[in-house]
Tab-separated table of C-alpha atoms in Angstrom:
chain	number	residue	atom	x	y	z
A	389	MET	CA	125.977	166.240	132.840
A	390	LYS	CA	127.165	163.653	135.326
A	391	LYS	CA	123.646	163.339	136.587
A	392	ASP	CA	122.291	162.674	133.083
A	393	LYS	CA	124.996	160.068	132.493
A	394	GLY	CA	124.123	158.409	135.780
A	395	ASP	CA	120.467	158.350	134.826
A	396	LYS	CA	121.323	156.737	131.481
A	397	MET	CA	123.437	154.016	133.170
A	398	SER	CA	120.687	153.379	135.664
A	399	PHE	CA	118.193	153.015	132.828
A	400	SER	CA	120.525	150.620	131.002
A	401	LYS	CA	120.891	148.488	134.093
A	402	LYS	CA	117.153	148.436	134.623
A	403	LEU	CA	116.582	147.469	130.996
A	404	GLY	CA	119.185	144.708	131.275
A	405	LEU	CA	117.638	143.371	134.442
A	406	LEU	CA	114.207	143.497	132.848
A	407	LEU	CA	115.398	141.567	129.801
A	408	LEU	CA	117.205	139.047	131.980
A	409	SER	CA	114.119	138.588	134.136
A	410	GLY	CA	112.014	138.112	131.035
A	411	TRP	CA	114.413	135.506	129.684
A	412	VAL	CA	114.440	133.656	132.996
A	413	LEU	CA	110.637	133.649	133.117
A	414	TRP	CA	110.442	132.481	129.490
A	415	LEU	CA	112.938	129.699	130.181
A	416	ALA	CA	111.039	128.658	133.309
A	417	GLY	CA	107.791	128.643	131.330
A	418	VAL	CA	109.284	126.542	128.551
A	419	THR	CA	110.766	124.113	131.090
A	420	ALA	CA	107.518	123.852	133.020
A	421	GLY	CA	105.606	123.331	129.791
A	422	ALA	CA	107.990	120.574	128.724
A	423	LEU	CA	107.699	118.881	132.114
A	424	LEU	CA	103.912	119.108	132.045
A	425	HIS	CA	103.862	117.641	128.531
A	426	GLU	CA	106.199	114.848	129.625
A	427	ARG	CA	104.001	114.099	132.626
A	428	LYS	CA	100.878	114.127	130.452
A	429	MET	CA	102.456	111.539	128.144
A	430	MET	CA	103.577	109.283	131.003
A	431	PRO	CA	101.698	106.002	131.393
A	432	GLU	CA	99.566	105.736	134.514
A	433	VAL	CA	100.299	102.566	136.450
A	434	GLU	CA	98.723	100.800	139.385
A	435	THR	CA	101.228	99.091	141.655
A	436	GLY	CA	101.085	96.547	144.423
A	437	TYR	CA	102.845	93.629	146.033
A	438	PRO	CA	102.277	89.902	145.433
A	439	GLN	CA	100.125	88.313	148.107
A	440	ALA	CA	100.404	84.982	149.887
A	441	GLY	CA	98.419	82.274	148.157
A	442	THR	CA	98.139	78.655	147.063
A	443	ILE	CA	99.136	77.273	143.681
A	444	VAL	CA	97.252	74.234	142.384
A	445	TYR	CA	98.842	72.594	139.356
A	446	ASN	CA	98.470	69.292	137.568
A	447	CYS	CA	99.602	67.630	134.349
A	448	ARG	CA	99.311	64.187	132.752
A	449	VAL	CA	102.290	62.181	131.481
A	450	GLU	CA	103.082	58.482	130.874
A	451	ALA	CA	105.635	56.207	132.509
A	452	GLU	CA	107.169	53.242	130.651
A	453	VAL	CA	107.411	49.994	132.629
A	454	LEU	CA	110.971	48.618	132.611
A	455	ASN	CA	110.182	45.465	134.562
A	456	LYS	CA	107.471	44.371	136.939
A	457	GLU	CA	108.880	46.539	139.731
A	458	GLU	CA	110.235	49.642	137.975
A	459	ALA	CA	109.196	52.258	135.429
A	460	SER	CA	110.924	55.237	133.824
A	461	LEU	CA	109.332	58.630	133.506
A	462	MET	CA	110.278	61.838	131.708
A	463	VAL	CA	108.474	65.117	132.343
A	464	PRO	CA	109.307	67.686	129.614
A	465	HIS	CA	110.626	71.111	130.573
A	466	THR	CA	107.674	72.569	128.649
A	467	PHE	CA	105.500	71.736	131.667
A	468	HIS	CA	107.662	74.131	133.731
A	469	LEU	CA	107.586	71.968	136.824
A	470	HIS	CA	110.115	72.559	139.572
A	471	SER	CA	112.760	69.881	140.166
A	472	ARG	CA	111.864	69.668	143.861
A	473	LEU	CA	108.652	67.871	142.849
A	474	PHE	CA	110.640	64.829	141.734
A	475	GLN	CA	113.135	64.213	144.494
A	476	GLU	CA	113.801	60.704	145.751
A	477	GLY	CA	110.880	59.354	147.748
A	478	THR	CA	108.208	61.508	146.043
A	479	ASP	CA	104.924	59.626	145.596
A	480	LEU	CA	103.602	59.981	142.035
A	481	GLY	CA	100.568	57.725	142.432
A	482	ILE	CA	101.699	54.618	140.530
A	483	GLY	CA	104.954	54.549	142.470
A	484	THR	CA	107.648	56.491	144.264
A	485	VAL	CA	110.735	58.149	142.809
A	486	THR	CA	113.941	56.143	143.381
A	487	SER	CA	116.310	58.203	141.190
A	488	TYR	CA	116.175	61.599	139.530
A	489	GLU	CA	118.257	63.732	137.165
A	490	MET	CA	117.598	66.746	134.980
A	491	GLY	CA	118.459	66.499	131.291
A	492	GLY	CA	118.281	68.719	128.245
A	493	ASP	CA	114.677	67.748	127.463
A	494	GLY	CA	113.195	67.424	130.896
A	495	HIS	CA	113.140	65.668	134.252
A	496	TYR	CA	114.185	61.991	134.123
A	497	MET	CA	113.376	59.599	136.935
A	498	THR	CA	112.923	55.968	137.873
A	499	LEU	CA	109.889	54.842	139.854
A	500	ARG	CA	109.403	51.909	142.200
A	501	LEU	CA	105.947	50.619	141.219
A	502	LYS	CA	103.314	50.007	143.870
A	503	GLU	CA	101.828	47.180	141.801
A	504	ASP	CA	103.544	44.774	139.400
A	505	GLY	CA	103.706	46.024	135.839
A	506	THR	CA	104.301	44.502	132.393
A	507	GLU	CA	107.518	45.396	130.571
A	508	GLY	CA	106.853	47.960	127.834
A	509	GLU	CA	103.494	48.953	129.302
A	510	ARG	CA	102.778	52.683	129.487
A	511	LEU	CA	101.084	53.885	132.639
A	512	PRO	CA	99.354	57.268	133.006
A	513	VAL	CA	100.724	59.507	135.735
A	514	GLU	CA	98.787	62.438	137.136
A	515	ILE	CA	101.132	64.948	138.727
A	516	ASN	CA	99.273	67.120	141.191
A	517	TYR	CA	100.933	69.899	143.074
A	518	VAL	CA	99.425	72.071	145.804
A	519	HIS	CA	101.650	74.419	147.749
A	520	ASP	CA	101.438	77.657	149.725
A	521	TYR	CA	103.651	80.534	148.597
A	522	ASP	CA	104.463	83.929	150.062
A	523	GLN	CA	104.194	85.767	146.707
A	524	VAL	CA	101.414	84.873	144.276
A	525	VAL	CA	100.260	87.049	141.358
A	526	ASP	CA	97.913	86.680	138.420
A	527	LYS	CA	99.774	85.422	135.363
A	528	GLU	CA	98.862	88.607	133.446
A	529	HIS	CA	101.365	90.541	135.593
A	530	ILE	CA	104.222	88.415	134.214
A	531	HIS	CA	105.696	89.063	130.767
A	532	ILE	CA	108.526	87.490	128.799
A	533	SER	CA	111.588	89.709	128.373
A	534	ASN	CA	113.685	90.033	125.226
A	535	MET	CA	116.013	87.465	126.765
A	536	GLY	CA	113.153	84.976	127.018
A	537	MET	CA	112.892	85.186	130.811
A	538	PRO	CA	109.729	85.653	132.904
A	539	SER	CA	109.844	89.257	134.101
A	540	VAL	CA	107.936	91.902	136.014
A	541	PHE	CA	108.136	95.683	135.992
A	542	VAL	CA	109.147	97.091	139.371
A	543	VAL	CA	108.834	100.791	140.214
A	544	ASP	CA	111.868	102.627	141.584
A	545	GLU	CA	111.392	105.957	143.385
A	546	GLU	CA	113.969	108.683	142.721
A	547	ASP	CA	114.461	112.404	143.320
A	548	GLY	CA	113.617	114.606	140.329
A	549	ALA	CA	113.708	118.289	139.477
A	550	TRP	CA	110.140	118.767	140.744
A	551	GLY	CA	110.032	116.215	143.541
A	552	LYS	CA	109.643	112.436	143.551
A	553	GLU	CA	109.696	110.610	140.224
A	554	TYR	CA	108.945	106.991	139.431
A	555	ARG	CA	110.831	104.935	136.884
A	556	LEU	CA	110.265	101.383	135.637
A	557	ARG	CA	112.853	98.641	135.850
A	558	GLU	CA	112.414	95.263	134.205
A	559	MET	CA	113.322	92.476	136.606
A	560	ASP	CA	113.725	88.808	135.684
A	561	VAL	CA	112.055	86.517	138.206
A	562	ILE	CA	111.816	82.803	138.885
A	563	CYS	CA	108.183	81.752	138.659
A	564	PHE	CA	106.326	78.542	139.363
A	565	PRO	CA	104.547	77.376	137.362
A	566	VAL	CA	104.400	79.330	134.089
A	567	ASP	CA	102.356	76.893	132.046
A	568	ILE	CA	99.696	78.578	129.889
A	569	SER	CA	96.910	76.666	131.644
A	570	THR	CA	97.580	78.312	135.001
A	571	GLU	CA	95.863	81.492	136.140
A	572	GLN	CA	98.247	82.326	138.954
A	573	VAL	CA	101.978	81.937	139.480
A	574	ALA	CA	104.276	82.206	142.447
A	575	ILE	CA	107.290	84.508	142.327
A	576	LEU	CA	110.154	82.771	144.095
A	577	ASP	CA	112.426	85.845	144.235
A	578	GLU	CA	112.163	88.403	147.029
A	579	LEU	CA	110.771	91.727	145.773
A	580	ALA	CA	111.624	94.910	147.659
A	581	GLN	CA	109.832	97.282	145.265
A	582	PRO	CA	106.174	97.226	144.192
A	583	ILE	CA	105.367	95.713	140.812
A	584	VAL	CA	103.103	97.063	138.081
A	585	LEU	CA	99.635	95.503	138.156
A	586	LYS	CA	97.895	97.687	135.552
A	587	SER	CA	98.983	100.266	132.996
A	588	SER	CA	97.297	102.700	130.629
A	589	LYS	CA	99.978	102.156	127.957
A	590	GLU	CA	102.578	99.674	126.778
A	591	LEU	CA	105.560	99.734	129.124
A	592	LYS	CA	109.325	99.671	128.632
A	593	SER	CA	112.190	99.451	131.100
A	594	GLY	CA	113.543	102.884	132.093
A	595	MET	CA	110.260	104.667	131.359
A	596	LYS	CA	108.960	107.308	133.772
A	597	VAL	CA	105.418	106.669	134.983
A	598	LYS	CA	102.662	108.213	137.075
A	599	VAL	CA	101.713	106.058	140.038
A	600	GLU	CA	98.044	105.977	140.987
């Protein structure tokens, strides 16, 4: 009788282990299936780093002659020109900058005219800017965030349940210039992570992606 009882307990243990093993395998299958589905739905992105390049930019504005020697000039913020273009001593063609300040509407400056002008006269000013930058990207890689700031998507690498995973992070950047007429812009911030250059789907910050 003891032998039969032992056999029954052994069978019960075996059945329990079998059921437990089956549950573990089912759970692993469900988890793997969910992960595979998640990976299938992930956007595929192509990443890279900005490259060194040259930005060529120009715009046309008008200066108002104050007297025969001086003129005032205002460049609207909508042109997205950097303040360093208008520092004292800068040559703007018709004259050189003698004073500069930034206001709510734009960049305000006074020019010392190279030739005598007539009070009230309006003189065309061509602002040309050519400069080498360490980080230049096509404008299509820049988007405007919900806060109205120029932004890029950077890719952060992290440890996941099945190895390395890649997650997007939206990063505000300072660009020059960002006028709609430009094809390329310089990113003035230092970027440690690669940025997204192409994507198969619309992207959002915090989203997991597949990196090509």
